[in-house]
């Protein structure tokens, strides 16, 4: 899947699935490609990656047919242009709460390469020349703009945020949202689920993808899809490694313990 197709699927309400990639290992992309993902999520807000490392990751995943969506450290338009220049298929902007933030990000992602006074005029409604407009629109179709909705103020401003042209999806940050609601990490709390459903419903009604990053049980993740999400970032490579390594080592230890007991008994019989 390429970035253009991913954008279309999000807006049309088709389900898309990705995971958070922490490892920058050059062996990782080839393995990840065979996991049935539609995209990968790379987080530079919480994970230490330098620009060259990030660019290699984005370019490699793109070459393998997996668009890389990169969360920038803050909702900064200059940070957005930097990751796009490095090869990101799209930008995820954290903790967005206002129309002004989204407009600035729209300028950086969807109106490239316009800058300065001309950009401000276009954000205010000025129309570019036909050739320039076609050039901008062609580029915009291949770059995704996704905003994190992670707080009560963001939900209160959501109708106005969704009215800004160019948003491909909203993505819930569940930890920050639960804390903003005053119910940290209470994923089954009615107020948390109501907030998620509100975000999903409003986004889909606006023709925008609705997503969440979650690492809990299959039942919990399925519930978000039932509530209206069509974009799921499932867990993270490091979390899945930890989970399955622990399960398999526990199984090995248990099997070894049973084997040791049998061996001991057999020895006594002899």
mmCIF file of C-alpha atoms in Angstrom, residues 1-263:
data_model
loop_
_atom_site.group_PDB
_atom_site.id
_atom_site.type_symbol
_atom_site.label_atom_id
_atom_site.label_comp_id
_atom_site.label_asym_id
_atom_site.label_seq_id
_atom_site.Cartn_x
_atom_site.Cartn_y
_atom_site.Cartn_z
ATOM 1 C CA UNK A 1 0.000 0.000 0.000
ATOM 2 C CA UNK A 2 1.266 3.483 -0.808
ATOM 3 C CA UNK A 3 0.476 6.751 0.963
ATOM 4 C CA UNK A 4 -2.210 7.778 -1.529
ATOM 5 C CA UNK A 5 -4.073 4.494 -1.101
ATOM 6 C CA UNK A 6 -3.754 4.650 2.680
ATOM 7 C CA UNK A 7 -5.277 8.134 2.669
ATOM 8 C CA UNK A 8 -8.171 6.965 0.502
ATOM 9 C CA UNK A 9 -8.853 3.976 2.739
ATOM 10 C CA UNK A 10 -8.874 6.143 5.849
ATOM 11 C CA UNK A 11 -11.331 8.624 4.377
ATOM 12 C CA UNK A 12 -13.572 5.913 2.940
ATOM 13 C CA UNK A 13 -13.859 4.166 6.301
ATOM 14 C CA UNK A 14 -11.936 1.042 5.340
ATOM 15 C CA UNK A 15 -10.051 -0.652 8.145
ATOM 16 C CA UNK A 16 -6.272 -0.246 8.187
ATOM 17 C CA UNK A 17 -3.819 -1.786 10.631
ATOM 18 C CA UNK A 18 -0.314 -0.886 11.711
ATOM 19 C CA UNK A 19 2.053 -1.211 14.630
ATOM 20 C CA UNK A 20 4.559 0.985 16.428
ATOM 21 C CA UNK A 21 8.114 0.269 15.295
ATOM 22 C CA UNK A 22 10.810 1.001 17.875
ATOM 23 C CA UNK A 23 13.729 -0.973 16.444
ATOM 24 C CA UNK A 24 15.884 0.763 13.807
ATOM 25 C CA UNK A 25 17.574 -2.548 12.925
ATOM 26 C CA UNK A 26 18.167 -2.902 9.156
ATOM 27 C CA UNK A 27 16.915 -6.495 9.436
ATOM 28 C CA UNK A 28 13.559 -5.395 10.825
ATOM 29 C CA UNK A 29 11.698 -4.018 7.750
ATOM 30 C CA UNK A 30 11.946 -7.239 5.747
ATOM 31 C CA UNK A 31 10.512 -9.215 8.672
ATOM 32 C CA UNK A 32 7.791 -6.641 9.352
ATOM 33 C CA UNK A 33 6.696 -6.699 5.720
ATOM 34 C CA UNK A 34 5.412 -10.249 6.115
ATOM 35 C CA UNK A 35 3.166 -9.446 9.088
ATOM 36 C CA UNK A 36 0.094 -8.224 7.192
ATOM 37 C CA UNK A 37 0.388 -4.527 8.084
ATOM 38 C CA UNK A 38 -0.940 -1.619 6.045
ATOM 39 C CA UNK A 39 1.479 0.943 7.521
ATOM 40 C CA UNK A 40 4.053 1.426 10.257
ATOM 41 C CA UNK A 41 4.030 4.034 13.021
ATOM 42 C CA UNK A 42 7.350 5.560 14.086
ATOM 43 C CA UNK A 43 7.286 7.713 17.210
ATOM 44 C CA UNK A 44 9.890 10.457 17.613
ATOM 45 C CA UNK A 45 7.929 12.054 20.454
ATOM 46 C CA UNK A 46 8.831 9.299 22.913
ATOM 47 C CA UNK A 47 11.643 7.374 21.178
ATOM 48 C CA UNK A 48 15.199 8.615 20.563
ATOM 49 C CA UNK A 49 15.927 8.489 16.816
ATOM 50 C CA UNK A 50 18.254 10.804 14.910
ATOM 51 C CA UNK A 51 17.284 12.265 11.522
ATOM 52 C CA UNK A 52 19.499 9.999 9.442
ATOM 53 C CA UNK A 53 18.298 6.894 11.267
ATOM 54 C CA UNK A 54 14.672 7.964 10.858
ATOM 55 C CA UNK A 55 15.148 8.678 7.161
ATOM 56 C CA UNK A 56 16.654 5.241 6.542
ATOM 57 C CA UNK A 57 13.669 3.650 8.297
ATOM 58 C CA UNK A 58 11.107 5.666 6.330
ATOM 59 C CA UNK A 59 12.771 5.080 2.964
ATOM 60 C CA UNK A 60 13.203 1.354 3.584
ATOM 61 C CA UNK A 61 9.621 0.764 4.696
ATOM 62 C CA UNK A 62 8.336 2.790 1.741
ATOM 63 C CA UNK A 63 10.386 0.664 -0.660
ATOM 64 C CA UNK A 64 8.732 -2.417 0.833
ATOM 65 C CA UNK A 65 5.218 -1.021 0.373
ATOM 66 C CA UNK A 66 4.644 0.112 3.960
ATOM 67 C CA UNK A 67 3.989 3.845 4.408
ATOM 68 C CA UNK A 68 5.761 5.196 7.493
ATOM 69 C CA UNK A 69 3.661 7.558 9.615
ATOM 70 C CA UNK A 70 5.938 9.556 11.900
ATOM 71 C CA UNK A 71 4.810 11.240 15.095
ATOM 72 C CA UNK A 72 6.794 14.416 15.572
ATOM 73 C CA UNK A 73 7.888 15.616 19.040
ATOM 74 C CA UNK A 74 5.407 18.513 19.081
ATOM 75 C CA UNK A 75 2.755 20.000 16.771
ATOM 76 C CA UNK A 76 5.435 22.086 15.048
ATOM 77 C CA UNK A 77 5.139 22.688 11.282
ATOM 78 C CA UNK A 78 8.923 22.816 10.888
ATOM 79 C CA UNK A 79 9.257 19.407 12.541
ATOM 80 C CA UNK A 80 6.606 18.140 10.117
ATOM 81 C CA UNK A 81 8.546 19.309 7.067
ATOM 82 C CA UNK A 82 11.740 17.724 8.406
ATOM 83 C CA UNK A 83 10.260 14.223 8.669
ATOM 84 C CA UNK A 84 8.577 14.551 5.275
ATOM 85 C CA UNK A 85 11.910 15.549 3.750
ATOM 86 C CA UNK A 86 13.342 12.404 5.336
ATOM 87 C CA UNK A 87 10.854 10.151 3.563
ATOM 88 C CA UNK A 88 7.871 9.899 5.898
ATOM 89 C CA UNK A 89 4.583 9.150 4.155
ATOM 90 C CA UNK A 90 2.701 11.153 6.732
ATOM 91 C CA UNK A 91 2.903 13.189 9.902
ATOM 92 C CA UNK A 92 1.185 12.469 13.202
ATOM 93 C CA UNK A 93 1.059 15.614 15.333
ATOM 94 C CA UNK A 94 0.770 15.064 19.101
ATOM 95 C CA UNK A 95 -1.562 16.773 21.559
ATOM 96 C CA UNK A 96 -3.371 19.019 19.109
ATOM 97 C CA UNK A 97 -6.024 21.197 20.739
ATOM 98 C CA UNK A 98 -6.708 24.115 18.404
ATOM 99 C CA UNK A 99 -7.612 25.076 14.857
ATOM 100 C CA UNK A 100 -4.544 27.325 14.688
ATOM 101 C CA UNK A 101 -2.267 24.338 15.301
ATOM 102 C CA UNK A 102 -3.999 22.307 12.600
ATOM 103 C CA UNK A 103 -3.859 25.164 10.102
ATOM 104 C CA UNK A 104 -0.109 25.530 10.619
ATOM 105 C CA UNK A 105 0.340 21.786 10.159
ATOM 106 C CA UNK A 106 -1.857 21.817 7.077
ATOM 107 C CA UNK A 107 0.414 24.435 5.582
ATOM 108 C CA UNK A 108 3.487 22.314 6.265
ATOM 109 C CA UNK A 109 2.051 19.000 5.055
ATOM 110 C CA UNK A 110 -0.600 19.750 2.442
ATOM 111 C CA UNK A 111 0.547 23.039 0.899
ATOM 112 C CA UNK A 112 4.217 22.236 0.452
ATOM 113 C CA UNK A 113 6.492 23.806 -0.681
ATOM 114 C CA UNK A 114 4.755 27.154 -0.120
ATOM 115 C CA UNK A 115 6.107 29.159 2.800
ATOM 116 C CA UNK A 116 6.109 32.603 4.357
ATOM 117 C CA UNK A 117 3.593 35.272 3.455
ATOM 118 C CA UNK A 118 2.305 33.367 0.427
ATOM 119 C CA UNK A 119 1.507 30.374 2.618
ATOM 120 C CA UNK A 120 -0.336 32.533 5.126
ATOM 121 C CA UNK A 121 -2.410 34.037 2.330
ATOM 122 C CA UNK A 122 -3.327 30.584 1.045
ATOM 123 C CA UNK A 123 -4.250 29.396 4.527
ATOM 124 C CA UNK A 124 -6.572 32.396 4.702
ATOM 125 C CA UNK A 125 -8.258 31.391 1.440
ATOM 126 C CA UNK A 126 -6.206 32.910 -1.382
ATOM 127 C CA UNK A 127 -6.255 30.773 -4.537
ATOM 128 C CA UNK A 128 -2.964 29.825 -6.226
ATOM 129 C CA UNK A 129 -2.397 29.874 -9.977
ATOM 130 C CA UNK A 130 -3.883 26.800 -11.740
ATOM 131 C CA UNK A 131 -0.508 25.192 -12.451
ATOM 132 C CA UNK A 132 0.691 25.749 -8.897
ATOM 133 C CA UNK A 133 -2.601 24.479 -7.510
ATOM 134 C CA UNK A 134 -2.347 21.249 -9.529
ATOM 135 C CA UNK A 135 1.243 20.798 -8.369
ATOM 136 C CA UNK A 136 0.305 21.291 -4.709
ATOM 137 C CA UNK A 137 -2.723 18.993 -4.912
ATOM 138 C CA UNK A 138 -0.701 16.207 -6.511
ATOM 139 C CA UNK A 139 1.841 16.349 -3.702
ATOM 140 C CA UNK A 140 -0.786 16.650 -0.974
ATOM 141 C CA UNK A 141 -2.462 13.423 -2.090
ATOM 142 C CA UNK A 142 0.756 11.546 -1.277
ATOM 143 C CA UNK A 143 1.318 13.024 2.205
ATOM 144 C CA UNK A 144 -0.899 12.264 5.189
ATOM 145 C CA UNK A 145 -1.792 14.636 8.000
ATOM 146 C CA UNK A 146 -2.975 12.907 11.171
ATOM 147 C CA UNK A 147 -3.652 14.701 14.436
ATOM 148 C CA UNK A 148 -3.579 13.178 17.903
ATOM 149 C CA UNK A 149 -6.714 13.878 19.927
ATOM 150 C CA UNK A 150 -5.566 13.344 23.500
ATOM 151 C CA UNK A 151 -7.374 15.747 25.817
ATOM 152 C CA UNK A 152 -10.710 17.176 26.898
ATOM 153 C CA UNK A 153 -9.957 20.558 25.238
ATOM 154 C CA UNK A 154 -9.231 18.706 21.984
ATOM 155 C CA UNK A 155 -12.614 16.969 22.145
ATOM 156 C CA UNK A 156 -14.316 20.289 22.866
ATOM 157 C CA UNK A 157 -12.638 21.801 19.788
ATOM 158 C CA UNK A 158 -13.070 18.706 17.623
ATOM 159 C CA UNK A 159 -15.856 20.002 15.370
ATOM 160 C CA UNK A 160 -13.772 23.046 14.456
ATOM 161 C CA UNK A 161 -10.598 20.976 14.064
ATOM 162 C CA UNK A 162 -12.340 18.563 11.695
ATOM 163 C CA UNK A 163 -13.569 21.481 9.594
ATOM 164 C CA UNK A 164 -9.972 22.286 8.581
ATOM 165 C CA UNK A 165 -9.339 20.872 5.085
ATOM 166 C CA UNK A 166 -6.651 18.292 4.568
ATOM 167 C CA UNK A 167 -6.868 16.084 7.666
ATOM 168 C CA UNK A 168 -6.616 12.414 6.758
ATOM 169 C CA UNK A 169 -7.297 10.970 10.213
ATOM 170 C CA UNK A 170 -7.448 11.653 13.919
ATOM 171 C CA UNK A 171 -5.633 9.285 16.258
ATOM 172 C CA UNK A 172 -6.465 8.868 19.932
ATOM 173 C CA UNK A 173 -3.576 8.780 22.373
ATOM 174 C CA UNK A 174 -5.314 6.694 25.057
ATOM 175 C CA UNK A 175 -2.913 7.299 27.931
ATOM 176 C CA UNK A 176 -2.963 11.086 27.664
ATOM 177 C CA UNK A 177 -6.704 11.103 27.024
ATOM 178 C CA UNK A 178 -7.459 8.982 30.087
ATOM 179 C CA UNK A 179 -5.306 11.283 32.227
ATOM 180 C CA UNK A 180 -7.006 14.385 30.831
ATOM 181 C CA UNK A 181 -10.343 12.809 31.762
ATOM 182 C CA UNK A 182 -9.075 12.231 35.316
ATOM 183 C CA UNK A 183 -9.256 8.435 35.020
ATOM 184 C CA UNK A 184 -5.674 7.367 34.197
ATOM 185 C CA UNK A 185 -5.364 4.025 32.404
ATOM 186 C CA UNK A 186 -8.973 3.042 33.152
ATOM 187 C CA UNK A 187 -9.589 1.670 29.679
ATOM 188 C CA UNK A 188 -12.986 0.168 30.521
ATOM 189 C CA UNK A 189 -14.334 3.270 32.250
ATOM 190 C CA UNK A 190 -17.580 4.502 30.650
ATOM 191 C CA UNK A 191 -16.272 8.078 30.351
ATOM 192 C CA UNK A 192 -13.162 6.921 28.512
ATOM 193 C CA UNK A 193 -15.175 4.751 26.133
ATOM 194 C CA UNK A 194 -17.736 7.527 25.589
ATOM 195 C CA UNK A 195 -14.922 9.947 24.722
ATOM 196 C CA UNK A 196 -13.450 7.471 22.237
ATOM 197 C CA UNK A 197 -16.833 6.842 20.632
ATOM 198 C CA UNK A 198 -17.440 10.591 20.314
ATOM 199 C CA UNK A 199 -14.092 11.118 18.601
ATOM 200 C CA UNK A 200 -14.598 8.185 16.234
ATOM 201 C CA UNK A 201 -18.158 9.171 15.365
ATOM 202 C CA UNK A 202 -17.371 12.816 14.651
ATOM 203 C CA UNK A 203 -14.309 11.970 12.589
ATOM 204 C CA UNK A 204 -16.149 9.451 10.443
ATOM 205 C CA UNK A 205 -19.062 11.853 9.952
ATOM 206 C CA UNK A 206 -16.549 14.396 8.650
ATOM 207 C CA UNK A 207 -15.082 11.900 6.185
ATOM 208 C CA UNK A 208 -11.876 11.608 8.189
ATOM 209 C CA UNK A 209 -10.225 8.404 9.389
ATOM 210 C CA UNK A 210 -10.641 7.545 13.076
ATOM 211 C CA UNK A 211 -7.902 5.691 14.895
ATOM 212 C CA UNK A 212 -6.342 4.669 18.172
ATOM 213 C CA UNK A 213 -3.033 3.211 19.305
ATOM 214 C CA UNK A 214 -3.659 0.437 21.804
ATOM 215 C CA UNK A 215 -1.717 -2.441 23.321
ATOM 216 C CA UNK A 216 -4.346 -4.268 25.383
ATOM 217 C CA UNK A 217 -6.293 -7.452 24.755
ATOM 218 C CA UNK A 218 -7.799 -8.503 21.452
ATOM 219 C CA UNK A 219 -11.245 -7.926 22.982
ATOM 220 C CA UNK A 220 -10.373 -4.350 23.940
ATOM 221 C CA UNK A 221 -8.971 -3.553 20.515
ATOM 222 C CA UNK A 222 -11.971 -5.095 18.783
ATOM 223 C CA UNK A 223 -14.237 -2.945 20.942
ATOM 224 C CA UNK A 224 -12.625 0.211 19.552
ATOM 225 C CA UNK A 225 -13.381 -0.997 16.032
ATOM 226 C CA UNK A 226 -16.976 -1.656 17.079
ATOM 227 C CA UNK A 227 -17.156 1.887 18.480
ATOM 228 C CA UNK A 228 -16.251 3.289 15.070
ATOM 229 C CA UNK A 229 -12.479 3.254 14.656
ATOM 230 C CA UNK A 230 -11.153 2.241 11.245
ATOM 231 C CA UNK A 231 -7.445 2.753 12.005
ATOM 232 C CA UNK A 232 -5.762 0.578 14.613
ATOM 233 C CA UNK A 233 -2.144 0.862 15.688
ATOM 234 C CA UNK A 234 -1.680 -2.497 17.358
ATOM 235 C CA UNK A 235 0.851 -2.512 20.201
ATOM 236 C CA UNK A 236 4.584 -2.145 19.380
ATOM 237 C CA UNK A 237 7.421 -4.375 18.275
ATOM 238 C CA UNK A 238 9.149 -4.058 21.650
ATOM 239 C CA UNK A 239 5.939 -4.924 23.541
ATOM 240 C CA UNK A 240 5.219 -7.937 21.357
ATOM 241 C CA UNK A 241 8.817 -9.121 21.778
ATOM 242 C CA UNK A 242 8.528 -8.850 25.553
ATOM 243 C CA UNK A 243 5.140 -10.586 25.653
ATOM 244 C CA UNK A 244 6.033 -13.555 23.471
ATOM 245 C CA UNK A 245 9.527 -14.012 24.866
ATOM 246 C CA UNK A 246 8.096 -14.216 28.372
ATOM 247 C CA UNK A 247 5.385 -16.691 27.325
ATOM 248 C CA UNK A 248 7.814 -18.945 25.506
ATOM 249 C CA UNK A 249 10.447 -18.872 28.230
ATOM 250 C CA UNK A 250 7.794 -19.694 30.825
ATOM 251 C CA UNK A 251 6.720 -22.622 28.662
ATOM 252 C CA UNK A 252 10.316 -23.808 28.279
ATOM 253 C CA UNK A 253 10.919 -23.550 32.020
ATOM 254 C CA UNK A 254 7.719 -25.459 32.753
ATOM 255 C CA UNK A 255 8.610 -28.174 30.269
ATOM 256 C CA UNK A 256 12.130 -28.420 31.650
ATOM 257 C CA UNK A 257 10.760 -28.751 35.176
ATOM 258 C CA UNK A 258 8.478 -31.606 34.151
ATOM 259 C CA UNK A 259 11.338 -33.237 32.281
ATOM 260 C CA UNK A 260 13.633 -32.925 35.303
ATOM 261 C CA UNK A 261 11.014 -34.505 37.568
ATOM 262 C CA UNK A 262 10.560 -37.447 35.205
ATOM 263 C CA UNK A 263 14.298 -37.918 34.876
#
